[in-house]
Short mmCIF file of C-alpha atoms in Angstrom, two decimals:
data_model
loop_
_atom_site.label_atom_id
_atom_site.label_comp_id
_atom_site.label_asym_id
_atom_site.label_seq_id
_atom_site.Cartn_x
_atom_site.Cartn_y
_atom_site.Cartn_z
CA UNK A 4 -0.40 -0.56 0.19
CA UNK A 5 1.60 3.55 -1.16
CA UNK A 6 2.40 6.04 1.90
CA UNK A 7 0.09 8.77 2.64
CA UNK A 8 3.78 10.60 1.70
CA UNK A 9 4.33 10.52 -1.84
CA UNK A 10 7.16 8.24 -1.88
CA UNK A 11 9.15 10.07 -4.73
CA UNK A 12 12.38 10.41 -1.61
CA UNK A 13 14.55 7.93 -0.98
CA UNK A 14 15.38 9.55 2.96
CA UNK A 15 17.93 8.45 5.54
CA UNK A 16 16.76 7.30 9.04
CA UNK A 17 16.89 9.97 10.77
CA UNK A 18 14.26 12.77 12.14
CA UNK A 19 15.31 15.94 13.37
CA UNK A 20 13.18 18.17 15.64
CA UNK A 21 15.13 21.00 15.78
CA UNK A 22 18.34 22.95 15.12
CA UNK A 23 20.89 25.53 16.39
CA UNK A 24 23.56 27.23 14.28
CA UNK A 25 25.30 24.76 12.82
CA UNK A 26 23.41 21.66 14.69
CA UNK A 27 20.43 19.79 14.16
CA UNK A 28 18.78 17.36 16.96
CA UNK A 29 17.40 14.26 15.98
CA UNK A 30 14.10 12.81 17.65
CA UNK A 31 16.27 10.51 20.03
CA UNK A 32 18.60 13.11 20.92
CA UNK A 33 21.65 12.46 19.08
CA UNK A 34 22.86 15.64 17.50
CA UNK A 35 23.94 16.16 14.13
CA UNK A 36 27.36 18.68 12.51
CA UNK A 37 24.90 19.59 9.52
CA UNK A 38 27.72 20.20 6.57
CA UNK A 39 24.76 20.40 4.03
CA UNK A 40 22.77 23.15 5.54
CA UNK A 41 19.21 22.31 3.93
CA UNK A 42 20.93 21.62 0.31
CA UNK A 43 22.59 25.12 0.58
CA UNK A 44 19.40 26.73 1.82
CA UNK A 45 19.93 27.50 5.90
CA UNK A 46 22.63 30.14 5.27
CA UNK A 47 22.88 31.44 8.51
CA UNK A 48 22.14 28.44 10.61
CA UNK A 49 19.20 26.73 11.88
CA UNK A 50 16.94 29.00 13.83
CA UNK A 51 19.31 32.35 13.68
CA UNK A 52 18.59 34.80 16.27
CA UNK A 53 18.04 37.54 13.68
CA UNK A 54 15.66 35.77 11.66
CA UNK A 55 12.97 34.25 13.77
CA UNK A 56 12.78 37.46 15.41
CA UNK A 57 11.83 38.79 11.67
CA UNK A 58 10.09 36.00 11.06
CA UNK A 59 8.04 36.77 14.98
CA UNK A 60 7.13 40.50 14.11
CA UNK A 61 5.62 40.11 10.45
CA UNK A 62 4.21 36.97 11.66
CA UNK A 63 2.63 39.09 13.93
CA UNK A 64 1.20 41.61 12.40
CA UNK A 65 0.41 40.66 8.41
CA UNK A 66 0.69 36.84 6.77
CA UNK A 67 -0.40 37.04 3.27
CA UNK A 68 -1.86 39.86 1.02
CA UNK A 69 -2.33 39.13 -2.86
CA UNK A 70 0.41 40.60 -5.32
CA UNK A 71 -3.27 43.00 -6.21
CA UNK A 72 -1.88 45.25 -3.63
CA UNK A 73 1.05 46.81 -2.65
CA UNK A 74 3.30 44.82 -0.63
CA UNK A 75 6.19 47.20 1.75
CA UNK A 76 8.16 43.96 2.40
CA UNK A 77 8.42 43.08 -0.76
CA UNK A 78 9.23 46.24 -1.93
CA UNK A 79 12.02 46.61 0.83
CA UNK A 80 14.09 42.93 -0.30
CA UNK A 81 13.32 44.12 -3.88
CA UNK A 82 15.01 47.83 -3.29
CA UNK A 83 17.96 45.84 -1.27
CA UNK A 84 18.77 43.56 -4.91
CA UNK A 85 18.24 45.92 -6.93
CA UNK A 86 20.95 48.41 -5.09
CA UNK A 87 23.32 45.46 -4.39
CA UNK A 88 23.34 43.96 -7.77
CA UNK A 89 23.13 44.19 -11.75
CA UNK A 90 19.50 43.82 -11.85
CA UNK A 91 17.30 46.91 -12.45
CA UNK A 92 13.75 45.47 -11.67
CA UNK A 93 13.03 41.92 -9.35
CA UNK A 94 9.97 39.17 -9.85
CA UNK A 95 9.78 36.95 -6.52
CA UNK A 96 8.99 33.50 -6.54
CA UNK A 97 9.08 30.31 -3.80
CA UNK A 98 11.16 28.32 -5.16
CA UNK A 99 14.13 27.81 -7.24
CA UNK A 100 11.92 25.59 -10.02
CA UNK A 101 9.53 28.41 -10.47
CA UNK A 102 12.57 31.29 -11.22
CA UNK A 103 13.40 28.63 -13.61
CA UNK A 104 10.25 28.80 -15.26
CA UNK A 105 10.45 32.83 -14.95
CA UNK A 106 13.24 32.99 -16.71
CA UNK A 107 12.67 30.95 -19.42
CA UNK A 108 9.39 32.44 -20.33
CA UNK A 109 11.27 36.17 -19.85
CA UNK A 110 13.82 35.47 -22.71
CA UNK A 111 11.27 34.11 -25.42
CA UNK A 112 8.66 36.76 -24.55
CA UNK A 113 12.36 39.36 -25.23
CA UNK A 114 12.58 37.95 -28.78
CA UNK A 115 8.72 37.84 -29.36
CA UNK A 116 8.23 41.70 -28.09
CA UNK A 117 11.16 42.12 -30.79
CA UNK A 118 9.73 39.94 -33.47
CA UNK A 119 12.63 37.73 -34.13
CA UNK A 120 12.34 33.89 -33.78
CA UNK A 121 14.43 32.82 -31.32
CA UNK A 122 12.95 30.59 -28.78
CA UNK A 123 16.68 27.69 -28.80
CA UNK A 124 18.02 27.97 -24.95
CA UNK A 125 21.29 26.37 -24.69
CA UNK A 126 22.35 24.49 -21.40
CA UNK A 127 24.81 22.32 -20.71
CA UNK A 128 25.18 19.03 -19.74
CA UNK A 129 25.13 18.25 -15.78
CA UNK A 130 23.05 20.99 -14.89
CA UNK A 131 20.14 20.78 -12.92
CA UNK A 132 17.41 23.71 -12.93
CA UNK A 133 14.82 22.68 -10.96
CA UNK A 134 11.93 19.36 -11.83
CA UNK A 135 9.07 21.27 -13.41
CA UNK A 136 8.86 20.85 -17.37
CA UNK A 137 11.32 23.40 -18.21
CA UNK A 138 13.31 22.45 -15.37
CA UNK A 139 13.95 19.17 -16.21
CA UNK A 140 13.58 20.24 -20.25
CA UNK A 141 16.21 22.31 -19.40
CA UNK A 142 18.66 19.95 -17.75
CA UNK A 143 17.81 17.14 -20.26
CA UNK A 144 19.37 14.08 -18.36
CA UNK A 145 17.53 10.77 -18.94
CA UNK A 146 17.45 10.55 -15.27
CA UNK A 147 15.16 13.17 -14.46
CA UNK A 148 13.16 13.47 -17.67
CA UNK A 149 12.28 9.16 -18.88
CA UNK A 150 8.43 8.87 -18.98
CA UNK A 151 7.68 12.70 -18.59
CA UNK A 152 7.51 13.44 -21.99
CA UNK A 153 6.71 14.79 -24.61
CA UNK A 154 9.32 17.47 -23.14
CA UNK A 155 9.56 21.18 -23.39
CA UNK A 156 10.64 22.05 -26.47
CA UNK A 157 13.59 24.64 -27.49
CA UNK A 158 16.50 23.41 -25.47
CA UNK A 159 19.91 22.83 -27.32
CA UNK A 160 22.08 20.47 -24.68
CA UNK A 161 26.00 20.63 -24.77
CA UNK A 162 28.52 19.59 -23.22
CA UNK A 163 30.20 20.91 -19.54
CA UNK A 164 33.27 22.37 -21.29
CA UNK A 165 32.82 21.91 -24.74
CA UNK A 166 34.00 25.69 -26.50
CA UNK A 167 33.63 24.42 -30.11
CA UNK A 168 30.27 22.99 -29.58
CA UNK A 169 28.92 25.88 -28.13
CA UNK A 170 30.49 28.77 -31.11
CA UNK A 171 28.53 26.34 -33.72
CA UNK A 172 25.31 26.07 -31.71
CA UNK A 173 25.22 30.13 -30.50
CA UNK A 174 22.56 30.85 -34.37
CA UNK A 175 20.07 33.70 -35.02
CA UNK A 176 17.51 30.84 -33.28
CA UNK A 177 18.87 31.38 -30.10
CA UNK A 178 17.30 33.73 -27.30
CA UNK A 179 19.83 33.00 -24.24
CA UNK A 180 22.08 30.89 -22.85
CA UNK A 181 21.47 29.17 -19.21
CA UNK A 182 24.68 27.90 -16.73
CA UNK A 183 25.84 27.41 -13.59
CA UNK A 184 28.56 29.72 -12.54
CA UNK A 185 28.85 26.40 -9.71
CA UNK A 186 26.90 23.61 -10.82
CA UNK A 187 25.97 21.58 -7.66
CA UNK A 188 23.59 18.38 -8.38
CA UNK A 189 26.50 18.34 -11.51
CA UNK A 190 28.56 17.50 -8.77
CA UNK A 191 30.37 20.70 -7.49
CA UNK A 192 31.86 22.03 -10.75
CA UNK A 193 32.46 25.63 -11.23
CA UNK A 194 32.94 27.23 -14.05
CA UNK A 195 36.43 28.74 -14.95
CA UNK A 196 36.09 32.54 -14.80
CA UNK A 197 37.92 33.32 -18.52
CA UNK A 198 35.10 31.07 -18.83
CA UNK A 199 32.17 33.16 -17.90
CA UNK A 200 33.92 35.80 -19.92
CA UNK A 201 33.95 33.87 -22.94
CA UNK A 202 30.36 33.45 -22.25
CA UNK A 203 28.81 36.60 -21.86
CA UNK A 204 31.30 38.12 -25.15
CA UNK A 205 29.53 35.14 -26.72
CA UNK A 206 26.27 36.59 -26.31
CA UNK A 207 27.13 40.36 -26.80
CA UNK A 208 28.55 38.88 -30.15
CA UNK A 209 25.52 36.80 -31.23
CA UNK A 210 22.91 39.13 -29.21
CA UNK A 211 21.58 36.38 -27.05
CA UNK A 212 20.86 36.63 -23.19
CA UNK A 213 22.96 35.23 -20.57
CA UNK A 214 20.85 33.76 -17.85
CA UNK A 215 23.02 32.87 -14.84
CA UNK A 216 21.11 29.80 -12.43
CA UNK A 217 22.60 30.85 -8.55
CA UNK A 218 19.77 29.18 -7.04
CA UNK A 219 22.20 27.01 -5.11
CA UNK A 220 25.96 29.20 -5.30
CA UNK A 221 24.72 32.59 -4.98
CA UNK A 222 23.71 34.45 -1.02
CA UNK A 223 26.99 34.72 -0.25
CA UNK A 224 27.97 30.86 -1.10
CA UNK A 225 31.24 32.12 -3.13
CA UNK A 226 32.53 34.33 -0.68
CA UNK A 227 30.67 37.36 -2.66
CA UNK A 228 27.16 38.06 -2.89
CA UNK A 229 27.03 36.04 -6.42
CA UNK A 230 28.99 34.10 -7.71
CA UNK A 231 29.51 35.95 -11.00
CA UNK A 232 31.37 38.87 -9.51
CA UNK A 233 34.11 37.03 -8.81
CA UNK A 234 34.69 36.66 -13.37
CA UNK A 235 33.68 40.97 -13.50
CA UNK A 236 31.25 39.73 -15.78
CA UNK A 237 26.88 40.88 -15.37
CA UNK A 238 24.34 38.31 -16.68
CA UNK A 239 21.05 39.67 -17.94
CA UNK A 240 18.65 37.66 -15.81
CA UNK A 241 19.36 35.42 -12.51
CA UNK A 242 17.85 32.73 -10.61
CA UNK A 243 18.05 33.05 -7.03
CA UNK A 244 16.22 30.68 -4.53
CA UNK A 245 17.93 28.57 -1.38
CA UNK A 246 19.73 30.74 0.66
CA UNK A 247 18.02 34.35 0.52
CA UNK A 248 15.45 33.08 2.57
CA UNK A 249 17.58 31.84 4.93
CA UNK A 250 15.03 28.39 5.48
CA UNK A 251 12.06 30.33 4.67
CA UNK A 252 10.91 29.51 0.83
CA UNK A 253 11.91 32.40 -1.02
CA UNK A 254 13.03 32.37 -4.88
CA UNK A 255 13.58 35.29 -7.26
CA UNK A 256 14.26 36.25 -10.87
CA UNK A 257 16.80 39.12 -11.08
CA UNK A 258 16.89 40.94 -14.79
CA UNK A 259 18.06 44.51 -16.42
CA UNK A 260 15.48 46.60 -17.68
CA UNK A 261 16.16 45.38 -21.02
CA UNK A 262 16.08 41.55 -20.61
CA UNK A 263 12.19 42.47 -18.45
CA UNK A 264 10.93 44.13 -21.10
CA UNK A 265 8.21 41.88 -22.11
CA UNK A 266 6.78 40.76 -18.94
CA UNK A 267 3.99 43.01 -18.61
CA UNK A 268 0.97 42.87 -16.68
CA UNK A 269 -0.47 40.20 -17.23
CA UNK A 270 2.28 37.80 -18.18
CA UNK A 271 3.24 36.42 -15.22
CA UNK A 272 2.56 36.11 -11.70
CA UNK A 273 2.27 33.64 -8.20
CA UNK A 274 -0.32 33.54 -5.39
CA UNK A 275 2.82 33.49 -2.82
CA UNK A 276 5.61 35.28 -4.83
CA UNK A 277 6.83 37.69 -2.63
CA UNK A 278 4.23 37.47 1.21
CA UNK A 279 5.42 39.10 3.87
CA UNK A 280 6.48 36.92 5.46
CA UNK A 281 9.16 35.86 3.07
CA UNK A 282 10.06 38.69 2.45
CA UNK A 283 10.23 39.88 5.65
CA UNK A 284 13.29 36.97 6.35
CA UNK A 285 14.86 37.26 2.79
CA UNK A 286 15.84 41.47 3.84
CA UNK A 287 17.17 40.04 7.33
CA UNK A 288 19.27 37.62 5.18
CA UNK A 289 20.10 40.65 2.60
CA UNK A 290 21.14 42.63 5.19
CA UNK A 291 23.56 40.38 7.38
CA UNK A 292 24.88 38.31 4.40
CA UNK A 293 25.27 41.20 1.75
CA UNK A 294 27.54 42.82 4.23
CA UNK A 295 31.29 43.44 3.13
CA UNK A 296 33.11 42.30 6.44
CA UNK A 297 30.20 38.81 6.77
CA UNK A 298 31.40 38.34 3.02
CA UNK A 299 34.87 38.88 3.77
CA UNK A 300 34.65 36.08 6.91
CA UNK A 301 32.80 33.63 4.69
CA UNK A 302 36.48 33.29 2.04
CA UNK A 303 38.27 32.89 5.86
CA UNK A 304 35.80 29.92 6.84
CA UNK A 305 36.21 28.59 3.44
CA UNK A 306 39.77 28.64 3.12
CA UNK A 307 40.21 27.12 6.45
CA UNK A 308 37.87 24.34 5.70
CA UNK A 309 39.50 24.29 1.81
CA UNK A 310 43.12 23.83 3.86
CA UNK A 311 41.82 20.92 6.32
CA UNK A 312 39.96 18.97 3.66
CA UNK A 313 42.81 18.88 1.08
CA UNK A 314 44.82 17.08 4.52
CA UNK A 315 42.29 14.80 4.49
CA UNK A 316 42.29 13.86 1.32
CA UNK A 317 46.37 13.78 1.16
CA UNK A 318 45.89 11.43 4.56
CA UNK A 319 42.75 8.87 3.04
CA UNK A 320 43.64 8.38 -0.87
CA UNK A 321 42.03 4.98 -0.76
CA UNK A 322 38.58 7.13 0.27
CA UNK A 323 39.12 10.21 -1.72
CA UNK A 324 40.39 12.20 -4.33
CA UNK A 325 40.23 15.61 -4.66
CA UNK A 326 38.83 18.80 -3.16
CA UNK A 327 37.25 21.03 -5.56
CA UNK A 328 34.38 24.01 -5.53
CA UNK A 329 34.47 28.00 -4.31
CA UNK A 330 34.28 29.45 -1.02
CA UNK A 331 32.48 27.57 0.96
CA UNK A 332 30.26 25.93 -1.71
CA UNK A 333 32.76 22.88 -1.94
CA UNK A 334 33.09 18.94 -3.08
CA UNK A 335 35.18 15.91 -1.99
CA UNK A 336 35.48 13.26 -5.04
CA UNK A 337 35.45 10.12 -3.87
CA UNK A 338 37.50 6.93 -4.41
CA UNK A 339 34.83 5.11 -2.23
CA UNK A 340 31.34 5.05 -3.25
CA UNK A 341 30.23 8.52 -1.88
CA UNK A 342 26.88 7.21 -0.47
CA UNK A 343 29.21 5.22 1.78
CA UNK A 344 30.82 8.67 3.06
CA UNK A 345 27.39 9.61 3.54
CA UNK A 346 26.46 6.94 5.13
CA UNK A 347 29.49 6.62 7.60
CA UNK A 348 29.22 10.17 7.93
CA UNK A 349 25.62 9.48 9.93
CA UNK A 350 27.61 7.00 11.82
CA UNK A 351 29.59 9.75 13.31
CA UNK A 352 26.54 12.62 13.35
CA UNK A 353 28.19 14.93 10.54
CA UNK A 354 25.58 15.35 7.42
CA UNK A 355 26.49 15.38 3.66
CA UNK A 356 25.15 15.38 0.57
CA UNK A 357 25.76 13.45 -2.34
CA UNK A 358 25.64 14.82 -5.49
CA UNK A 359 26.50 13.52 -9.27
CA UNK A 360 30.88 12.27 -10.37
CA UNK A 361 31.16 10.46 -6.66
CA UNK A 362 30.84 13.71 -5.45
CA UNK A 363 29.84 14.25 -1.70
CA UNK A 364 28.47 18.29 -1.13
CA UNK A 365 30.15 20.62 2.06
CA UNK A 366 27.39 22.66 2.33
CA UNK A 367 27.97 24.04 5.71
CA UNK A 368 26.40 27.52 7.11
CA UNK A 369 27.85 30.30 6.23
CA UNK A 370 28.43 31.16 9.56
CA UNK A 371 29.89 28.14 10.84
CA UNK A 372 31.77 28.17 14.12
CA UNK A 373 35.96 28.09 13.33
CA UNK A 374 35.35 25.34 15.55
CA UNK A 375 32.73 23.53 14.07
CA UNK A 376 34.86 23.25 10.84
CA UNK A 377 37.31 21.62 12.85
CA UNK A 378 35.12 19.28 14.14
CA UNK A 379 33.56 18.28 11.15
CA UNK A 380 36.96 17.43 9.28
CA UNK A 381 37.71 15.36 12.81
CA UNK A 382 34.18 13.56 12.10
CA UNK A 383 34.77 13.38 8.51
CA UNK A 384 38.47 11.47 9.00
CA UNK A 385 36.31 8.97 11.74
CA UNK A 386 34.65 8.15 8.28
CA UNK A 387 36.59 7.51 6.45
CA UNK A 388 38.37 4.97 9.16
CA UNK A 389 34.95 3.67 9.21
CA UNK A 390 35.28 3.13 5.40
CA UNK A 391 38.93 1.65 5.18
CA UNK A 392 38.11 -0.77 7.60
CA UNK A 393 34.79 -2.60 6.49
CA UNK A 394 37.43 -3.11 2.87
CA UNK A 395 39.84 -3.96 5.05
#
């Protein structure tokens, strides 16, 4: 008989009842050091006092009002995002998947209004843009698309890093190129700064819109507010979610005035998108994460964690192969099965997240204390010892 919760997840046998900072407490009382942060969602850890206060203050005043009316909390967050980024305008969603839907619509509507038949969107192998019809069509992987046809047409899938194929595909039928500056689900694969710059140049050369998916790598995760800033380029459209809500469901699409020109009244909407609760929390996250001193500390912590992880790889070469990633979006490429490493971590009360290419993701809270970083690597070392013992 089917479970009351649709069985689409393979869940670990863990039930967390509370959280504080970088720690989660299981129903039986065990405490787990959380290096996944809800897959890069809990950017400031669990139950951050400032976020709790912002949520409680807004909850006592107004939970929801339709987008038929002005929403001051939404305006405040939009202004903060425009002030800190390339964008001229923002649309709020509830998730990264919804942000992908709008990004695709925005790019195609842009060219429709210009009277040009440009509908193709170029994407890359290993990408992940959500699980909606547009999201799975954009990624194009058999694992996500099998059985869900017919797929939304209009996507051209290229191999990650195939520059020749990219230049051939950049025709006058292409509306946009969509890419993650750092692939998350794909195995923590950063796009080199030179490649991101080259992609921007290619888009400019052919009049193509650049869409960046910063759902996982944005909001301070790489040590800049958004990952593309390291390359010194700006997109036309950008998808944001996960960390922007600090754990509260919130996403956004940021765009230039030109790229958003087709999205006039009635072309898109959301019942809950930009609701007062989500935007009150998001505004507080932006206030904290957008601070230069906070981002400098993210970079310092990232250096500390990476140094310790490099030592871990050197100490356990039969279990780990390499460290990859940027900032506090790091991956351990494994020689042992990554699922074995994740499961061994459970035994040491540490949480990591599997990804493609036999990688485990380390996506801790951006404000993780130094002592928790040291303890995390100790726990991973004990997990590696367990794996070595099992193989002996």
